Amino acid sequence: MEKKLFTISVFTENQVGLLNRISIIFTRRGLNLESVSSSASSMPGIHKMNFTCTSDRETMEKVIKQIERCIDVLRAYLYTDDEIIYQEVALYKVPTQKLLDEKDFERIIRVHNVRILELTREYTILEKTGHESETQALYELLNKYGILQFIRSGRICITKSPTEHFTHYMHEQESRREQTDK
């Protein structure tokens, strides 16, 4: 079976220990998480976790079913890169003097669409938003100037569908409750 990178979006109530329970599902199957991110969603009280993992579709579908059996998980979805818009953020701390001495520094900033977040005599903090390949390419370029610190976020994503799949799910659940209450 063909292995490729999948993004798993999990909608949940924000409960202590849930991330650990979900990560154990991957660990038991010998799957490595490439990235993890979590934040509030557009729905009050609901959080969205994004995981990326390289595997085959059949295995990932089993993982989704197992994740959905966790208490506090409302729904989980499996996506390929062509079904979502995704980004990550990377921060780079580099020595200011080395950047100022570089004659192509302005070109680097422009070509890579970099934001300068802080500039001091000792260091400059740069921000790059993009796909992992883009943030990694900038890392490799800046590494020759001596990166002092580097951090990259996990993938965040939004589906290409006109509305969030989870919103449809919640509306269906509400309709079922209303019909049951009648």
Short mmCIF file of N, CA and C in Angstrom, two decimals:
data_model
loop_
_atom_site.label_atom_id
_atom_site.label_comp_id
_atom_site.label_asym_id
_atom_site.label_seq_id
_atom_site.Cartn_x
_atom_site.Cartn_y
_atom_site.Cartn_z
N MET A 1 0.84 -1.19 0.00
CA MET A 1 0.00 0.00 0.00
C MET A 1 0.88 1.24 0.00
N GLU A 2 0.38 2.26 -0.71
CA GLU A 2 1.15 3.50 -0.84
C GLU A 2 1.06 4.33 0.44
N LYS A 3 2.22 4.74 0.92
CA LYS A 3 2.26 5.60 2.10
C LYS A 3 2.35 7.04 1.65
N LYS A 4 1.58 7.90 2.32
CA LYS A 4 1.65 9.33 2.06
C LYS A 4 1.28 10.09 3.31
N LEU A 5 1.45 11.39 3.26
CA LEU A 5 1.18 12.23 4.42
C LEU A 5 -0.31 12.53 4.50
N PHE A 6 -0.88 12.27 5.67
CA PHE A 6 -2.28 12.58 5.93
C PHE A 6 -2.37 13.61 7.04
N THR A 7 -3.43 14.40 7.01
CA THR A 7 -3.75 15.33 8.09
C THR A 7 -5.03 14.84 8.75
N ILE A 8 -5.00 14.73 10.06
CA ILE A 8 -6.16 14.30 10.83
C ILE A 8 -6.63 15.50 11.63
N SER A 9 -7.88 15.88 11.47
CA SER A 9 -8.46 16.96 12.26
C SER A 9 -9.43 16.34 13.26
N VAL A 10 -9.24 16.66 14.53
CA VAL A 10 -10.05 16.09 15.59
C VAL A 10 -10.76 17.24 16.32
N PHE A 11 -12.08 17.16 16.38
CA PHE A 11 -12.87 18.15 17.11
C PHE A 11 -13.23 17.56 18.46
N THR A 12 -13.00 18.34 19.50
CA THR A 12 -13.11 17.79 20.84
C THR A 12 -13.49 18.86 21.84
N GLU A 13 -13.93 18.38 22.99
CA GLU A 13 -14.04 19.25 24.15
C GLU A 13 -12.62 19.33 24.71
N ASN A 14 -12.24 20.44 25.24
CA ASN A 14 -10.88 20.64 25.71
C ASN A 14 -10.73 19.99 27.09
N GLN A 15 -10.25 18.75 27.10
CA GLN A 15 -10.14 18.00 28.35
C GLN A 15 -8.70 17.60 28.62
N VAL A 16 -8.34 17.60 29.88
CA VAL A 16 -6.99 17.21 30.31
C VAL A 16 -6.73 15.76 29.93
N GLY A 17 -5.56 15.49 29.37
CA GLY A 17 -5.14 14.14 29.05
C GLY A 17 -5.59 13.60 27.71
N LEU A 18 -6.43 14.34 26.99
CA LEU A 18 -6.93 13.84 25.71
C LEU A 18 -5.83 13.72 24.67
N LEU A 19 -4.95 14.70 24.61
CA LEU A 19 -3.85 14.63 23.65
C LEU A 19 -3.01 13.38 23.89
N ASN A 20 -2.78 13.06 25.14
CA ASN A 20 -2.02 11.85 25.48
C ASN A 20 -2.75 10.60 25.00
N ARG A 21 -4.05 10.52 25.24
CA ARG A 21 -4.82 9.34 24.82
C ARG A 21 -4.81 9.18 23.30
N ILE A 22 -4.88 10.30 22.59
CA ILE A 22 -4.85 10.23 21.12
C ILE A 22 -3.47 9.84 20.63
N SER A 23 -2.43 10.40 21.21
CA SER A 23 -1.07 10.07 20.75
C SER A 23 -0.75 8.60 21.00
N ILE A 24 -1.30 8.00 22.04
CA ILE A 24 -1.09 6.58 22.30
C ILE A 24 -1.66 5.72 21.18
N ILE A 25 -2.73 6.16 20.56
CA ILE A 25 -3.32 5.42 19.43
C ILE A 25 -2.30 5.30 18.30
N PHE A 26 -1.59 6.38 18.03
CA PHE A 26 -0.56 6.35 16.99
C PHE A 26 0.62 5.48 17.43
N THR A 27 1.03 5.63 18.68
CA THR A 27 2.17 4.88 19.21
C THR A 27 1.94 3.38 19.13
N ARG A 28 0.76 2.93 19.51
CA ARG A 28 0.45 1.49 19.49
C ARG A 28 0.53 0.89 18.09
N ARG A 29 0.30 1.71 17.09
CA ARG A 29 0.36 1.23 15.71
C ARG A 29 1.75 1.46 15.09
N GLY A 30 2.67 2.01 15.88
CA GLY A 30 4.02 2.27 15.37
C GLY A 30 4.08 3.42 14.39
N LEU A 31 3.14 4.37 14.53
CA LEU A 31 3.08 5.52 13.63
C LEU A 31 3.72 6.74 14.30
N ASN A 32 4.51 7.46 13.55
CA ASN A 32 5.16 8.66 14.05
C ASN A 32 4.36 9.91 13.67
N LEU A 33 4.07 10.73 14.64
CA LEU A 33 3.39 11.99 14.36
C LEU A 33 4.41 12.99 13.84
N GLU A 34 4.15 13.53 12.65
CA GLU A 34 5.05 14.53 12.05
C GLU A 34 4.85 15.89 12.69
N SER A 35 3.59 16.24 12.96
CA SER A 35 3.30 17.52 13.62
C SER A 35 1.99 17.42 14.37
N VAL A 36 1.85 18.29 15.38
CA VAL A 36 0.65 18.36 16.22
C VAL A 36 0.37 19.83 16.47
N SER A 37 -0.88 20.22 16.33
CA SER A 37 -1.28 21.58 16.73
C SER A 37 -2.69 21.51 17.31
N SER A 38 -2.99 22.44 18.19
CA SER A 38 -4.30 22.45 18.84
C SER A 38 -4.69 23.88 19.14
N SER A 39 -5.96 24.19 18.95
CA SER A 39 -6.45 25.53 19.28
C SER A 39 -7.97 25.50 19.36
N ALA A 40 -8.52 26.60 19.80
CA ALA A 40 -9.97 26.74 19.80
C ALA A 40 -10.46 26.73 18.35
N SER A 41 -11.66 26.23 18.13
CA SER A 41 -12.25 26.24 16.79
C SER A 41 -13.21 27.42 16.67
N SER A 42 -13.93 27.47 15.56
CA SER A 42 -14.90 28.55 15.35
C SER A 42 -16.15 28.37 16.21
N MET A 43 -16.32 27.17 16.79
CA MET A 43 -17.48 26.90 17.63
C MET A 43 -17.10 27.04 19.10
N PRO A 44 -17.84 27.83 19.87
CA PRO A 44 -17.50 28.01 21.29
C PRO A 44 -17.44 26.69 22.04
N GLY A 45 -16.40 26.52 22.83
CA GLY A 45 -16.25 25.32 23.65
C GLY A 45 -15.69 24.11 22.92
N ILE A 46 -15.43 24.24 21.63
CA ILE A 46 -14.92 23.13 20.83
C ILE A 46 -13.49 23.47 20.39
N HIS A 47 -12.59 22.51 20.58
CA HIS A 47 -11.20 22.68 20.15
C HIS A 47 -10.93 21.79 18.95
N LYS A 48 -9.96 22.20 18.15
CA LYS A 48 -9.57 21.44 16.97
C LYS A 48 -8.09 21.09 17.11
N MET A 49 -7.80 19.80 16.99
CA MET A 49 -6.42 19.32 16.99
C MET A 49 -6.10 18.85 15.58
N ASN A 50 -4.91 19.20 15.09
CA ASN A 50 -4.44 18.71 13.80
C ASN A 50 -3.20 17.87 14.01
N PHE A 51 -3.20 16.70 13.40
CA PHE A 51 -2.06 15.80 13.45
C PHE A 51 -1.66 15.49 12.01
N THR A 52 -0.37 15.36 11.75
CA THR A 52 0.07 14.85 10.46
C THR A 52 0.85 13.57 10.69
N CYS A 53 0.64 12.62 9.78
CA CYS A 53 1.25 11.31 9.93
C CYS A 53 1.38 10.68 8.54
N THR A 54 2.50 10.02 8.31
CA THR A 54 2.71 9.31 7.05
C THR A 54 2.35 7.85 7.24
N SER A 55 1.42 7.37 6.41
CA SER A 55 0.98 5.98 6.47
C SER A 55 0.15 5.69 5.23
N ASP A 56 -0.52 4.56 5.21
CA ASP A 56 -1.43 4.23 4.11
C ASP A 56 -2.86 4.56 4.55
N ARG A 57 -3.74 4.72 3.58
CA ARG A 57 -5.11 5.15 3.87
C ARG A 57 -5.84 4.16 4.77
N GLU A 58 -5.70 2.87 4.53
CA GLU A 58 -6.41 1.87 5.32
C GLU A 58 -6.04 1.98 6.80
N THR A 59 -4.77 2.11 7.09
CA THR A 59 -4.32 2.26 8.48
C THR A 59 -4.87 3.53 9.09
N MET A 60 -4.82 4.62 8.34
CA MET A 60 -5.28 5.91 8.87
C MET A 60 -6.78 5.90 9.12
N GLU A 61 -7.55 5.21 8.29
CA GLU A 61 -8.99 5.11 8.52
C GLU A 61 -9.28 4.35 9.81
N LYS A 62 -8.48 3.34 10.11
CA LYS A 62 -8.62 2.62 11.37
C LYS A 62 -8.28 3.52 12.55
N VAL A 63 -7.25 4.34 12.38
CA VAL A 63 -6.85 5.29 13.43
C VAL A 63 -7.98 6.27 13.71
N ILE A 64 -8.61 6.77 12.66
CA ILE A 64 -9.73 7.72 12.80
C ILE A 64 -10.85 7.07 13.62
N LYS A 65 -11.19 5.84 13.30
CA LYS A 65 -12.26 5.15 14.04
C LYS A 65 -11.90 4.99 15.51
N GLN A 66 -10.64 4.68 15.76
CA GLN A 66 -10.20 4.52 17.15
C GLN A 66 -10.21 5.86 17.89
N ILE A 67 -9.80 6.92 17.22
CA ILE A 67 -9.81 8.26 17.84
C ILE A 67 -11.25 8.64 18.21
N GLU A 68 -12.19 8.35 17.31
CA GLU A 68 -13.58 8.73 17.56
C GLU A 68 -14.21 7.96 18.71
N ARG A 69 -13.61 6.85 19.11
CA ARG A 69 -14.12 6.11 20.27
C ARG A 69 -13.67 6.72 21.59
N CYS A 70 -12.72 7.64 21.54
CA CYS A 70 -12.26 8.30 22.77
C CYS A 70 -13.37 9.18 23.34
N ILE A 71 -13.52 9.10 24.64
CA ILE A 71 -14.45 10.01 25.31
C ILE A 71 -13.91 11.42 25.11
N ASP A 72 -14.76 12.38 24.91
CA ASP A 72 -14.44 13.79 24.69
C ASP A 72 -14.13 14.11 23.24
N VAL A 73 -13.95 13.11 22.36
CA VAL A 73 -13.77 13.37 20.93
C VAL A 73 -15.15 13.41 20.31
N LEU A 74 -15.45 14.49 19.64
CA LEU A 74 -16.76 14.64 19.00
C LEU A 74 -16.75 14.05 17.60
N ARG A 75 -15.68 14.33 16.86
CA ARG A 75 -15.57 13.83 15.47
C ARG A 75 -14.14 14.00 15.00
N ALA A 76 -13.69 13.09 14.12
CA ALA A 76 -12.36 13.17 13.53
C ALA A 76 -12.48 12.99 12.02
N TYR A 77 -11.62 13.68 11.29
CA TYR A 77 -11.65 13.65 9.83
C TYR A 77 -10.24 13.40 9.30
N LEU A 78 -10.17 12.70 8.17
CA LEU A 78 -8.91 12.37 7.52
C LEU A 78 -8.83 13.11 6.19
N TYR A 79 -7.71 13.81 5.97
CA TYR A 79 -7.54 14.59 4.75
C TYR A 79 -6.19 14.31 4.10
N THR A 80 -6.18 14.45 2.78
CA THR A 80 -4.93 14.49 2.03
C THR A 80 -4.65 15.96 1.71
N ASP A 81 -3.43 16.25 1.30
CA ASP A 81 -3.04 17.64 1.06
C ASP A 81 -3.91 18.36 0.03
N ASP A 82 -4.45 17.63 -0.93
CA ASP A 82 -5.27 18.28 -1.96
C ASP A 82 -6.67 18.65 -1.48
N GLU A 83 -7.05 18.23 -0.27
CA GLU A 83 -8.37 18.52 0.27
C GLU A 83 -8.38 19.69 1.25
N ILE A 84 -7.20 20.22 1.56
CA ILE A 84 -7.09 21.27 2.58
C ILE A 84 -6.15 22.39 2.14
N ILE A 85 -6.30 23.51 2.80
CA ILE A 85 -5.34 24.61 2.72
C ILE A 85 -4.60 24.56 4.04
N TYR A 86 -3.28 24.51 4.00
CA TYR A 86 -2.52 24.36 5.23
C TYR A 86 -1.30 25.27 5.24
N GLN A 87 -0.86 25.58 6.43
CA GLN A 87 0.30 26.44 6.65
C GLN A 87 0.95 26.05 7.96
N GLU A 88 2.14 26.55 8.16
CA GLU A 88 2.80 26.50 9.45
C GLU A 88 3.59 27.78 9.61
N VAL A 89 3.98 28.08 10.82
CA VAL A 89 4.76 29.28 11.10
C VAL A 89 6.11 28.85 11.65
N ALA A 90 7.16 29.52 11.18
CA ALA A 90 8.50 29.25 11.69
C ALA A 90 9.10 30.56 12.17
N LEU A 91 9.83 30.48 13.29
CA LEU A 91 10.55 31.63 13.84
C LEU A 91 12.04 31.30 13.84
N TYR A 92 12.84 32.29 13.44
CA TYR A 92 14.29 32.13 13.35
C TYR A 92 14.94 33.27 14.12
N LYS A 93 15.85 32.96 15.01
CA LYS A 93 16.64 33.99 15.68
C LYS A 93 18.05 33.90 15.11
N VAL A 94 18.50 34.99 14.50
CA VAL A 94 19.81 35.01 13.86
C VAL A 94 20.61 36.22 14.35
N PRO A 95 21.94 36.14 14.33
CA PRO A 95 22.76 37.29 14.75
C PRO A 95 22.55 38.48 13.81
N THR A 96 22.20 39.61 14.37
CA THR A 96 21.91 40.80 13.57
C THR A 96 23.10 41.23 12.72
N GLN A 97 24.29 41.27 13.29
CA GLN A 97 25.45 41.75 12.55
C GLN A 97 25.72 40.92 11.30
N LYS A 98 25.57 39.61 11.41
CA LYS A 98 25.81 38.75 10.24
C LYS A 98 24.80 39.03 9.14
N LEU A 99 23.56 39.31 9.53
CA LEU A 99 22.55 39.64 8.52
C LEU A 99 22.85 40.99 7.87
N LEU A 100 23.24 41.96 8.68
CA LEU A 100 23.53 43.29 8.13
C LEU A 100 24.74 43.27 7.21
N ASP A 101 25.68 42.38 7.48
CA ASP A 101 26.87 42.26 6.63
C ASP A 101 26.56 41.57 5.30
N GLU A 102 25.46 40.85 5.24
CA GLU A 102 25.09 40.11 4.03
C GLU A 102 24.50 41.07 3.00
N LYS A 103 25.12 41.13 1.84
CA LYS A 103 24.65 42.06 0.80
C LYS A 103 23.30 41.68 0.22
N ASP A 104 22.92 40.38 0.30
CA ASP A 104 21.64 39.93 -0.25
C ASP A 104 20.54 39.82 0.81
N PHE A 105 20.75 40.40 1.97
CA PHE A 105 19.78 40.26 3.06
C PHE A 105 18.39 40.75 2.64
N GLU A 106 18.33 41.91 2.01
CA GLU A 106 17.04 42.46 1.58
C GLU A 106 16.36 41.52 0.58
N ARG A 107 17.14 40.93 -0.33
CA ARG A 107 16.58 39.99 -1.31
C ARG A 107 16.03 38.74 -0.61
N ILE A 108 16.74 38.26 0.40
CA ILE A 108 16.29 37.09 1.16
C ILE A 108 14.93 37.39 1.81
N ILE A 109 14.82 38.56 2.40
CA ILE A 109 13.57 38.97 3.06
C ILE A 109 12.43 39.02 2.04
N ARG A 110 12.69 39.62 0.90
CA ARG A 110 11.65 39.78 -0.12
C ARG A 110 11.26 38.44 -0.78
N VAL A 111 12.25 37.68 -1.19
CA VAL A 111 11.99 36.43 -1.90
C VAL A 111 11.24 35.44 -1.02
N HIS A 112 11.59 35.39 0.25
CA HIS A 112 10.96 34.43 1.16
C HIS A 112 9.77 35.00 1.91
N ASN A 113 9.42 36.24 1.61
CA ASN A 113 8.25 36.88 2.24
C ASN A 113 8.34 36.79 3.77
N VAL A 114 9.47 37.23 4.30
CA VAL A 114 9.77 37.12 5.72
C VAL A 114 9.36 38.40 6.44
N ARG A 115 8.85 38.25 7.65
CA ARG A 115 8.55 39.39 8.52
C ARG A 115 9.63 39.49 9.58
N ILE A 116 10.04 40.71 9.87
CA ILE A 116 10.98 40.94 10.97
C ILE A 116 10.14 41.26 12.20
N LEU A 117 10.23 40.40 13.23
CA LEU A 117 9.43 40.59 14.44
C LEU A 117 10.15 41.42 15.48
N GLU A 118 11.45 41.24 15.58
CA GLU A 118 12.23 42.00 16.55
C GLU A 118 13.66 42.15 16.03
N LEU A 119 14.20 43.35 16.23
CA LEU A 119 15.56 43.65 15.79
C LEU A 119 16.29 44.30 16.95
N THR A 120 17.33 43.63 17.44
CA THR A 120 18.18 44.19 18.49
C THR A 120 19.62 44.18 17.99
N ARG A 121 20.52 44.73 18.76
CA ARG A 121 21.94 44.71 18.37
C ARG A 121 22.47 43.28 18.31
N GLU A 122 21.97 42.43 19.18
CA GLU A 122 22.49 41.06 19.27
C GLU A 122 21.82 40.08 18.31
N TYR A 123 20.53 40.22 18.12
CA TYR A 123 19.81 39.24 17.31
C TYR A 123 18.63 39.87 16.58
N THR A 124 18.17 39.15 15.56
CA THR A 124 16.97 39.52 14.81
C THR A 124 16.07 38.29 14.78
N ILE A 125 14.79 38.49 15.04
CA ILE A 125 13.83 37.40 14.97
C ILE A 125 13.00 37.58 13.70
N LEU A 126 13.03 36.52 12.88
CA LEU A 126 12.31 36.51 11.61
C LEU A 126 11.17 35.52 11.68
N GLU A 127 10.09 35.81 10.95
CA GLU A 127 8.94 34.92 10.89
C GLU A 127 8.65 34.58 9.44
N LYS A 128 8.42 33.30 9.19
CA LYS A 128 8.06 32.82 7.85
C LYS A 128 6.83 31.94 7.99
N THR A 129 5.81 32.22 7.20
CA THR A 129 4.61 31.39 7.14
C THR A 129 4.60 30.69 5.79
N GLY A 130 4.32 29.40 5.80
CA GLY A 130 4.28 28.66 4.54
C GLY A 130 4.21 27.18 4.79
N HIS A 131 4.48 26.42 3.74
CA HIS A 131 4.54 24.96 3.86
C HIS A 131 5.89 24.57 4.45
N GLU A 132 5.99 23.35 4.94
CA GLU A 132 7.22 22.90 5.59
C GLU A 132 8.43 23.05 4.66
N SER A 133 8.26 22.76 3.39
CA SER A 133 9.37 22.87 2.44
C SER A 133 9.88 24.31 2.35
N GLU A 134 8.97 25.28 2.45
CA GLU A 134 9.35 26.69 2.38
C GLU A 134 10.07 27.14 3.65
N THR A 135 9.55 26.73 4.80
CA THR A 135 10.20 27.12 6.06
C THR A 135 11.55 26.43 6.20
N GLN A 136 11.64 25.21 5.69
CA GLN A 136 12.90 24.48 5.74
C GLN A 136 13.93 25.09 4.80
N ALA A 137 13.50 25.52 3.62
CA ALA A 137 14.42 26.17 2.66
C ALA A 137 15.01 27.44 3.27
N LEU A 138 14.19 28.22 3.96
CA LEU A 138 14.70 29.43 4.61
C LEU A 138 15.65 29.05 5.74
N TYR A 139 15.33 28.00 6.47
CA TYR A 139 16.22 27.53 7.54
C TYR A 139 17.61 27.22 6.97
N GLU A 140 17.65 26.48 5.89
CA GLU A 140 18.92 26.11 5.29
C GLU A 140 19.69 27.32 4.79
N LEU A 141 19.00 28.31 4.27
CA LEU A 141 19.65 29.55 3.82
C LEU A 141 20.20 30.34 4.99
N LEU A 142 19.40 30.49 6.05
CA LEU A 142 19.83 31.28 7.21
C LEU A 142 20.87 30.55 8.06
N ASN A 143 20.94 29.26 7.94
CA ASN A 143 21.86 28.48 8.77
C ASN A 143 23.31 28.90 8.56
N LYS A 144 23.63 29.39 7.37
CA LYS A 144 25.02 29.82 7.12
C LYS A 144 25.37 31.10 7.91
N TYR A 145 24.36 31.78 8.43
CA TYR A 145 24.59 32.98 9.26
C TYR A 145 24.62 32.63 10.74
N GLY A 146 24.36 31.39 11.05
CA GLY A 146 24.40 30.95 12.44
C GLY A 146 23.07 31.16 13.15
N ILE A 147 22.14 30.29 12.93
CA ILE A 147 20.84 30.38 13.60
C ILE A 147 21.04 30.15 15.10
N LEU A 148 20.56 31.10 15.90
CA LEU A 148 20.67 31.01 17.36
C LEU A 148 19.54 30.16 17.95
N GLN A 149 18.35 30.33 17.37
CA GLN A 149 17.19 29.55 17.80
C GLN A 149 16.27 29.36 16.60
N PHE A 150 15.53 28.25 16.62
CA PHE A 150 14.59 27.97 15.54
C PHE A 150 13.42 27.17 16.11
N ILE A 151 12.22 27.48 15.66
CA ILE A 151 11.03 26.72 16.05
C ILE A 151 10.03 26.77 14.90
N ARG A 152 9.37 25.65 14.69
CA ARG A 152 8.34 25.59 13.64
C ARG A 152 7.08 25.02 14.28
N SER A 153 5.94 25.62 13.97
CA SER A 153 4.67 25.15 14.53
C SER A 153 4.23 23.89 13.82
N GLY A 154 3.21 23.26 14.36
CA GLY A 154 2.56 22.16 13.65
C GLY A 154 1.68 22.73 12.56
N ARG A 155 1.20 21.86 11.72
CA ARG A 155 0.34 22.26 10.61
C ARG A 155 -1.01 22.71 11.13
N ILE A 156 -1.48 23.81 10.59
CA ILE A 156 -2.86 24.23 10.79
C ILE A 156 -3.53 24.15 9.42
N CYS A 157 -4.82 23.84 9.41
CA CYS A 157 -5.47 23.65 8.11
C CYS A 157 -6.95 24.00 8.17
N ILE A 158 -7.44 24.26 7.00
CA ILE A 158 -8.87 24.51 6.75
C ILE A 158 -9.22 23.70 5.51
N THR A 159 -10.40 23.10 5.50
CA THR A 159 -10.80 22.31 4.33
C THR A 159 -11.11 23.22 3.15
N LYS A 160 -11.03 22.65 1.97
CA LYS A 160 -11.37 23.40 0.75
C LYS A 160 -12.88 23.42 0.51
N SER A 161 -13.64 22.62 1.27
CA SER A 161 -15.09 22.62 1.09
C SER A 161 -15.65 23.98 1.55
N PRO A 162 -16.80 24.37 1.02
CA PRO A 162 -17.36 25.68 1.36
C PRO A 162 -17.63 25.88 2.85
N THR A 163 -17.93 24.79 3.56
CA THR A 163 -18.18 24.90 5.00
C THR A 163 -17.39 23.81 5.72
N GLU A 164 -17.25 23.96 6.99
CA GLU A 164 -16.54 22.98 7.82
C GLU A 164 -17.37 21.71 7.93
N HIS A 165 -16.75 20.56 7.71
CA HIS A 165 -17.48 19.29 7.82
C HIS A 165 -18.08 19.11 9.22
N PHE A 166 -17.37 19.56 10.21
CA PHE A 166 -17.84 19.40 11.58
C PHE A 166 -19.13 20.18 11.81
N THR A 167 -19.30 21.33 11.16
CA THR A 167 -20.51 22.12 11.30
C THR A 167 -21.72 21.32 10.81
N HIS A 168 -21.56 20.62 9.67
CA HIS A 168 -22.64 19.76 9.16
C HIS A 168 -22.96 18.67 10.17
N TYR A 169 -21.94 18.08 10.73
CA TYR A 169 -22.12 17.02 11.72
C TYR A 169 -22.91 17.53 12.92
N MET A 170 -22.57 18.70 13.43
CA MET A 170 -23.26 19.26 14.59
C MET A 170 -24.71 19.58 14.27
N HIS A 171 -24.97 20.09 13.07
CA HIS A 171 -26.35 20.37 12.66
C HIS A 171 -27.16 19.08 12.58
N GLU A 172 -26.56 18.02 12.05
CA GLU A 172 -27.24 16.73 11.98
C GLU A 172 -27.56 16.21 13.38
N GLN A 173 -26.63 16.34 14.30
CA GLN A 173 -26.84 15.88 15.67
C GLN A 173 -27.97 16.67 16.33
N GLU A 174 -28.00 17.96 16.09
CA GLU A 174 -29.05 18.82 16.66
C GLU A 174 -30.41 18.44 16.10
N SER A 175 -30.48 18.18 14.79
CA SER A 175 -31.74 17.77 14.16
C SER A 175 -32.24 16.45 14.73
N ARG A 176 -31.33 15.50 14.94
CA ARG A 176 -31.70 14.21 15.52
C ARG A 176 -32.25 14.39 16.95
N ARG A 177 -31.60 15.24 17.71
CA ARG A 177 -32.08 15.50 19.10
C ARG A 177 -33.47 16.12 19.10
N GLU A 178 -33.69 17.07 18.18
CA GLU A 178 -34.98 17.72 18.09
C GLU A 178 -36.07 16.73 17.71
N GLN A 179 -35.76 15.81 16.78
CA GLN A 179 -36.74 14.81 16.36
C GLN A 179 -37.01 13.80 17.48
N THR A 180 -36.00 13.46 18.24
CA THR A 180 -36.15 12.53 19.35
C THR A 180 -36.98 13.15 20.47
N ASP A 181 -36.81 14.46 20.68
CA ASP A 181 -37.53 15.16 21.74
C ASP A 181 -39.03 15.33 21.43
N LYS A 182 -39.42 15.18 20.16
CA LYS A 182 -40.83 15.39 19.77
C LYS A 182 -41.71 14.26 20.15
#
